[in-house]
Structure formats: structure tokens, C-alpha cells
Amino acid sequence: MVKEWRLDRVFHALSDPTRRGILQEIAKGSPSVGELGRPFEMSAPAISKHLKVLEQAELVTRVKEGTVNRFRLNPEPFAEVRDLLEALTQVWFERLDRPEEVFEDDELEDHLI
């Protein structure tokens, strides 16, 4: 079972375009905070705040290499989101294949007239 709190945190983290951009940069390799700041023209403290939200959502993992912190994607929460969206999509495709279930009988008749 998916931890509901994690999905809430994941969707919150993904709601910000900068954090989505950071995730795309992390997907390319294992960047440091300084390396992540360059494409966004942001300071290390600003990037660190975004990274903290991503870590709380368990979307990224911090890996210490000496004095440098590098970041990697954690695939598990992404898989949980994918599974949730696939399940919801499947429900809607099934319902759209049976429009009589989308509307009550009298509502369907009103739309057909």
C-alpha cells in the first residue's frame, strides 16, 4: 500500500517548476548542489531549500562523497505515482467505454435529445 503522506509530499514537490527542473538535472547524473544551481541561476541555499522538499518527498537521495553532497533519483515514489495514475486512467477509460455509467439514465437521455 502506498503511504498517503508520501504521495501528498510527492505531488507537492512536483507542483513547483523549479523542482521539476532540478529532477531533470539529477536524472542526467549525480550533480552537487553547486552544479544544480548553475542552470537555474540560483544560489546554493535556494537550491538546498528545493532539494530539502525533494528529499522529504523521498524523490531524491543525498550521497556524501567526501565533502560534496551529490543527489540521485529514488525510483520508488515515481513508480508509486505512475501506478496511481495508471489505475485512475484505467478506471476512466473503462467508464468512457460505458457512457451509460457516466450519467444517470435520465441525465443520459437529456444529453442525447
Short mmCIF file of N, CA and C in Angstrom, two decimals:
data_model
loop_
_atom_site.label_atom_id
_atom_site.label_comp_id
_atom_site.label_asym_id
_atom_site.label_seq_id
_atom_site.Cartn_x
_atom_site.Cartn_y
_atom_site.Cartn_z
N MET A 1 0.86 -1.19 0.00
CA MET A 1 0.00 0.00 0.00
C MET A 1 0.89 1.24 0.00
N VAL A 2 0.52 2.19 -0.81
CA VAL A 2 1.27 3.44 -0.91
C VAL A 2 1.03 4.26 0.35
N LYS A 3 2.09 4.83 0.86
CA LYS A 3 1.96 5.71 2.01
C LYS A 3 1.32 7.01 1.54
N GLU A 4 0.13 7.31 2.05
CA GLU A 4 -0.60 8.50 1.60
C GLU A 4 0.19 9.78 1.82
N TRP A 5 0.89 9.87 2.95
CA TRP A 5 1.66 11.09 3.23
C TRP A 5 2.74 11.29 2.19
N ARG A 6 3.30 10.19 1.69
CA ARG A 6 4.36 10.34 0.70
C ARG A 6 3.78 10.86 -0.61
N LEU A 7 2.63 10.34 -1.03
CA LEU A 7 2.01 10.85 -2.25
C LEU A 7 1.69 12.34 -2.12
N ASP A 8 1.21 12.76 -0.97
CA ASP A 8 0.95 14.18 -0.76
C ASP A 8 2.23 14.99 -0.93
N ARG A 9 3.31 14.52 -0.34
CA ARG A 9 4.60 15.22 -0.44
C ARG A 9 5.14 15.18 -1.87
N VAL A 10 4.96 14.06 -2.54
CA VAL A 10 5.45 13.94 -3.92
C VAL A 10 4.72 14.93 -4.81
N PHE A 11 3.40 14.97 -4.72
CA PHE A 11 2.65 15.90 -5.58
C PHE A 11 2.97 17.35 -5.23
N HIS A 12 3.16 17.63 -3.95
CA HIS A 12 3.57 18.98 -3.56
C HIS A 12 4.93 19.32 -4.18
N ALA A 13 5.88 18.40 -4.07
CA ALA A 13 7.22 18.64 -4.62
C ALA A 13 7.16 18.83 -6.13
N LEU A 14 6.36 18.03 -6.81
CA LEU A 14 6.27 18.12 -8.26
C LEU A 14 5.48 19.33 -8.75
N SER A 15 4.78 20.00 -7.85
CA SER A 15 3.96 21.15 -8.27
C SER A 15 4.80 22.37 -8.61
N ASP A 16 6.06 22.38 -8.23
CA ASP A 16 6.92 23.54 -8.47
C ASP A 16 7.79 23.31 -9.71
N PRO A 17 7.75 24.23 -10.69
CA PRO A 17 8.53 24.03 -11.92
C PRO A 17 10.04 23.98 -11.69
N THR A 18 10.54 24.71 -10.71
CA THR A 18 11.98 24.66 -10.43
C THR A 18 12.36 23.28 -9.93
N ARG A 19 11.55 22.71 -9.04
CA ARG A 19 11.86 21.37 -8.54
C ARG A 19 11.77 20.33 -9.64
N ARG A 20 10.81 20.48 -10.56
CA ARG A 20 10.75 19.55 -11.68
C ARG A 20 12.01 19.68 -12.54
N GLY A 21 12.49 20.90 -12.72
CA GLY A 21 13.73 21.12 -13.46
C GLY A 21 14.92 20.51 -12.76
N ILE A 22 14.96 20.64 -11.44
CA ILE A 22 16.04 20.04 -10.66
C ILE A 22 16.03 18.53 -10.83
N LEU A 23 14.85 17.93 -10.81
CA LEU A 23 14.75 16.49 -11.00
C LEU A 23 15.28 16.09 -12.38
N GLN A 24 14.99 16.89 -13.38
CA GLN A 24 15.50 16.59 -14.72
C GLN A 24 17.02 16.66 -14.76
N GLU A 25 17.60 17.61 -14.05
CA GLU A 25 19.06 17.72 -13.99
C GLU A 25 19.66 16.54 -13.24
N ILE A 26 19.02 16.13 -12.15
CA ILE A 26 19.52 14.99 -11.38
C ILE A 26 19.44 13.71 -12.23
N ALA A 27 18.41 13.61 -13.06
CA ALA A 27 18.26 12.42 -13.92
C ALA A 27 19.43 12.27 -14.89
N LYS A 28 20.13 13.35 -15.19
CA LYS A 28 21.26 13.31 -16.12
C LYS A 28 22.53 12.76 -15.47
N GLY A 29 22.59 12.74 -14.15
CA GLY A 29 23.79 12.29 -13.46
C GLY A 29 23.61 12.42 -11.96
N SER A 30 24.69 12.64 -11.27
CA SER A 30 24.65 12.81 -9.81
C SER A 30 25.28 14.16 -9.46
N PRO A 31 24.54 15.25 -9.71
CA PRO A 31 25.13 16.58 -9.51
C PRO A 31 25.24 16.97 -8.04
N SER A 32 26.12 17.92 -7.79
CA SER A 32 26.25 18.52 -6.46
C SER A 32 25.29 19.70 -6.40
N VAL A 33 25.15 20.26 -5.22
CA VAL A 33 24.30 21.45 -5.05
C VAL A 33 24.79 22.58 -5.96
N GLY A 34 26.09 22.79 -5.98
CA GLY A 34 26.66 23.85 -6.82
C GLY A 34 26.38 23.63 -8.29
N GLU A 35 26.49 22.40 -8.74
CA GLU A 35 26.22 22.08 -10.14
C GLU A 35 24.75 22.28 -10.48
N LEU A 36 23.88 22.00 -9.53
CA LEU A 36 22.45 22.17 -9.76
C LEU A 36 22.06 23.64 -9.85
N GLY A 37 22.80 24.50 -9.17
CA GLY A 37 22.47 25.92 -9.16
C GLY A 37 22.72 26.62 -10.48
N ARG A 38 23.68 26.14 -11.25
CA ARG A 38 24.07 26.83 -12.50
C ARG A 38 22.94 26.99 -13.51
N PRO A 39 22.23 25.92 -13.88
CA PRO A 39 21.19 26.10 -14.90
C PRO A 39 20.03 26.99 -14.44
N PHE A 40 19.87 27.13 -13.13
CA PHE A 40 18.74 27.88 -12.60
C PHE A 40 19.13 29.28 -12.13
N GLU A 41 20.42 29.58 -12.21
CA GLU A 41 20.93 30.88 -11.73
C GLU A 41 20.42 31.17 -10.33
N MET A 42 20.56 30.17 -9.48
CA MET A 42 20.12 30.28 -8.09
C MET A 42 21.31 30.04 -7.18
N SER A 43 21.22 30.58 -6.00
CA SER A 43 22.27 30.37 -5.01
C SER A 43 22.17 28.94 -4.46
N ALA A 44 23.26 28.48 -3.88
CA ALA A 44 23.27 27.16 -3.26
C ALA A 44 22.21 27.05 -2.15
N PRO A 45 22.02 28.09 -1.30
CA PRO A 45 20.97 27.97 -0.28
C PRO A 45 19.56 27.83 -0.86
N ALA A 46 19.30 28.53 -1.98
CA ALA A 46 17.98 28.43 -2.61
C ALA A 46 17.77 27.02 -3.19
N ILE A 47 18.80 26.50 -3.86
CA ILE A 47 18.71 25.14 -4.39
C ILE A 47 18.55 24.14 -3.25
N SER A 48 19.27 24.37 -2.14
CA SER A 48 19.18 23.47 -0.99
C SER A 48 17.76 23.40 -0.44
N LYS A 49 17.05 24.52 -0.44
CA LYS A 49 15.66 24.52 0.04
C LYS A 49 14.79 23.64 -0.85
N HIS A 50 14.99 23.75 -2.17
CA HIS A 50 14.23 22.90 -3.09
C HIS A 50 14.60 21.43 -2.89
N LEU A 51 15.89 21.17 -2.71
CA LEU A 51 16.34 19.80 -2.50
C LEU A 51 15.77 19.20 -1.22
N LYS A 52 15.61 20.02 -0.20
CA LYS A 52 15.03 19.54 1.05
C LYS A 52 13.59 19.05 0.82
N VAL A 53 12.82 19.79 0.03
CA VAL A 53 11.45 19.37 -0.28
C VAL A 53 11.48 18.06 -1.07
N LEU A 54 12.39 17.95 -2.03
CA LEU A 54 12.51 16.72 -2.82
C LEU A 54 12.94 15.54 -1.96
N GLU A 55 13.82 15.79 -1.00
CA GLU A 55 14.25 14.73 -0.08
C GLU A 55 13.10 14.31 0.84
N GLN A 56 12.33 15.26 1.35
CA GLN A 56 11.21 14.93 2.23
C GLN A 56 10.17 14.08 1.50
N ALA A 57 10.05 14.31 0.19
CA ALA A 57 9.13 13.51 -0.61
C ALA A 57 9.78 12.19 -1.03
N GLU A 58 11.03 12.00 -0.65
CA GLU A 58 11.80 10.80 -0.97
C GLU A 58 12.01 10.63 -2.47
N LEU A 59 11.96 11.73 -3.22
CA LEU A 59 12.20 11.67 -4.66
C LEU A 59 13.69 11.62 -4.99
N VAL A 60 14.51 12.16 -4.09
CA VAL A 60 15.95 12.15 -4.29
C VAL A 60 16.63 11.63 -3.04
N THR A 61 17.84 11.12 -3.25
CA THR A 61 18.67 10.63 -2.16
C THR A 61 19.97 11.40 -2.18
N ARG A 62 20.41 11.83 -1.01
CA ARG A 62 21.68 12.55 -0.86
C ARG A 62 22.78 11.52 -0.63
N VAL A 63 23.85 11.65 -1.40
CA VAL A 63 25.00 10.75 -1.27
C VAL A 63 26.22 11.61 -0.99
N LYS A 64 26.86 11.37 0.15
CA LYS A 64 28.07 12.13 0.51
C LYS A 64 29.28 11.51 -0.15
N GLU A 65 30.02 12.34 -0.86
CA GLU A 65 31.29 11.94 -1.45
C GLU A 65 32.35 12.89 -0.90
N GLY A 66 32.95 12.51 0.18
CA GLY A 66 33.90 13.40 0.86
C GLY A 66 33.14 14.57 1.45
N THR A 67 33.48 15.77 1.00
CA THR A 67 32.80 16.97 1.50
C THR A 67 31.68 17.42 0.57
N VAL A 68 31.45 16.68 -0.52
CA VAL A 68 30.45 17.08 -1.52
C VAL A 68 29.21 16.21 -1.37
N ASN A 69 28.06 16.87 -1.39
CA ASN A 69 26.78 16.16 -1.40
C ASN A 69 26.32 16.04 -2.85
N ARG A 70 26.06 14.82 -3.29
CA ARG A 70 25.53 14.58 -4.62
C ARG A 70 24.13 14.00 -4.47
N PHE A 71 23.34 14.10 -5.53
CA PHE A 71 21.94 13.69 -5.45
C PHE A 71 21.62 12.71 -6.56
N ARG A 72 20.80 11.74 -6.20
CA ARG A 72 20.34 10.72 -7.15
C ARG A 72 18.83 10.58 -7.01
N LEU A 73 18.20 10.20 -8.11
CA LEU A 73 16.76 9.95 -8.08
C LEU A 73 16.48 8.66 -7.34
N ASN A 74 15.39 8.66 -6.61
CA ASN A 74 14.88 7.46 -5.94
C ASN A 74 13.68 6.99 -6.76
N PRO A 75 13.77 5.86 -7.45
CA PRO A 75 12.70 5.46 -8.37
C PRO A 75 11.39 5.03 -7.71
N GLU A 76 11.43 4.64 -6.44
CA GLU A 76 10.23 4.09 -5.81
C GLU A 76 9.02 5.04 -5.80
N PRO A 77 9.16 6.30 -5.35
CA PRO A 77 7.98 7.17 -5.35
C PRO A 77 7.48 7.49 -6.76
N PHE A 78 8.38 7.54 -7.74
CA PHE A 78 7.95 7.77 -9.12
C PHE A 78 7.10 6.60 -9.60
N ALA A 79 7.50 5.38 -9.23
CA ALA A 79 6.73 4.20 -9.60
C ALA A 79 5.35 4.21 -8.94
N GLU A 80 5.29 4.67 -7.70
CA GLU A 80 4.01 4.73 -6.99
C GLU A 80 3.07 5.73 -7.66
N VAL A 81 3.61 6.87 -8.08
CA VAL A 81 2.79 7.88 -8.78
C VAL A 81 2.31 7.30 -10.11
N ARG A 82 3.23 6.66 -10.83
CA ARG A 82 2.86 6.05 -12.12
C ARG A 82 1.75 5.03 -11.92
N ASP A 83 1.88 4.17 -10.91
CA ASP A 83 0.87 3.15 -10.65
C ASP A 83 -0.48 3.78 -10.33
N LEU A 84 -0.47 4.83 -9.51
CA LEU A 84 -1.71 5.52 -9.17
C LEU A 84 -2.36 6.12 -10.41
N LEU A 85 -1.57 6.82 -11.21
CA LEU A 85 -2.12 7.45 -12.42
C LEU A 85 -2.61 6.42 -13.43
N GLU A 86 -1.89 5.32 -13.56
CA GLU A 86 -2.35 4.25 -14.47
C GLU A 86 -3.67 3.66 -13.99
N ALA A 87 -3.81 3.45 -12.69
CA ALA A 87 -5.06 2.89 -12.15
C ALA A 87 -6.21 3.86 -12.38
N LEU A 88 -6.00 5.14 -12.12
CA LEU A 88 -7.05 6.12 -12.34
C LEU A 88 -7.40 6.26 -13.81
N THR A 89 -6.39 6.23 -14.66
CA THR A 89 -6.62 6.31 -16.10
C THR A 89 -7.43 5.10 -16.57
N GLN A 90 -7.10 3.93 -16.07
CA GLN A 90 -7.81 2.72 -16.46
C GLN A 90 -9.29 2.82 -16.07
N VAL A 91 -9.56 3.33 -14.87
CA VAL A 91 -10.95 3.48 -14.43
C VAL A 91 -11.70 4.38 -15.39
N TRP A 92 -11.09 5.50 -15.77
CA TRP A 92 -11.78 6.43 -16.66
C TRP A 92 -11.95 5.87 -18.06
N PHE A 93 -10.98 5.16 -18.58
CA PHE A 93 -11.15 4.54 -19.89
C PHE A 93 -12.26 3.51 -19.86
N GLU A 94 -12.33 2.74 -18.80
CA GLU A 94 -13.41 1.76 -18.67
C GLU A 94 -14.76 2.46 -18.60
N ARG A 95 -14.84 3.55 -17.87
CA ARG A 95 -16.11 4.27 -17.76
C ARG A 95 -16.49 4.92 -19.07
N LEU A 96 -15.52 5.43 -19.81
CA LEU A 96 -15.82 6.06 -21.09
C LEU A 96 -16.26 5.03 -22.13
N ASP A 97 -15.85 3.79 -21.94
CA ASP A 97 -16.31 2.72 -22.82
C ASP A 97 -17.77 2.36 -22.53
N ARG A 98 -18.28 2.78 -21.37
CA ARG A 98 -19.66 2.51 -20.97
C ARG A 98 -20.31 3.82 -20.53
N PRO A 99 -20.67 4.69 -21.49
CA PRO A 99 -21.18 6.02 -21.12
C PRO A 99 -22.44 5.98 -20.27
N GLU A 100 -23.19 4.89 -20.34
CA GLU A 100 -24.40 4.81 -19.52
C GLU A 100 -24.06 4.83 -18.03
N GLU A 101 -22.82 4.47 -17.67
CA GLU A 101 -22.42 4.51 -16.27
C GLU A 101 -21.90 5.89 -15.86
N VAL A 102 -21.57 6.71 -16.84
CA VAL A 102 -21.06 8.04 -16.53
C VAL A 102 -22.22 8.93 -16.08
N PHE A 103 -23.36 8.80 -16.74
CA PHE A 103 -24.53 9.60 -16.41
C PHE A 103 -25.61 8.70 -15.84
N GLU A 104 -26.43 9.28 -15.00
CA GLU A 104 -27.62 8.58 -14.57
C GLU A 104 -28.48 8.42 -15.82
N ASP A 105 -29.40 7.48 -15.83
CA ASP A 105 -30.23 7.24 -17.02
C ASP A 105 -30.92 8.50 -17.51
N ASP A 106 -31.53 9.28 -16.60
CA ASP A 106 -32.25 10.48 -17.03
C ASP A 106 -31.28 11.55 -17.52
N GLU A 107 -30.08 11.64 -16.94
CA GLU A 107 -29.08 12.60 -17.42
C GLU A 107 -28.61 12.22 -18.81
N LEU A 108 -28.44 10.93 -19.08
CA LEU A 108 -28.00 10.46 -20.39
C LEU A 108 -29.05 10.80 -21.44
N GLU A 109 -30.32 10.58 -21.10
CA GLU A 109 -31.39 10.91 -22.04
C GLU A 109 -31.40 12.38 -22.37
N ASP A 110 -31.17 13.26 -21.36
CA ASP A 110 -31.14 14.69 -21.59
C ASP A 110 -30.02 15.08 -22.55
N HIS A 111 -28.89 14.39 -22.48
CA HIS A 111 -27.75 14.69 -23.35
C HIS A 111 -27.95 14.16 -24.77
N LEU A 112 -28.75 13.13 -24.91
CA LEU A 112 -28.98 12.54 -26.24
C LEU A 112 -30.06 13.26 -27.01
N ILE A 113 -30.90 14.00 -26.34
CA ILE A 113 -32.02 14.69 -27.01
C ILE A 113 -31.57 15.97 -27.63
#
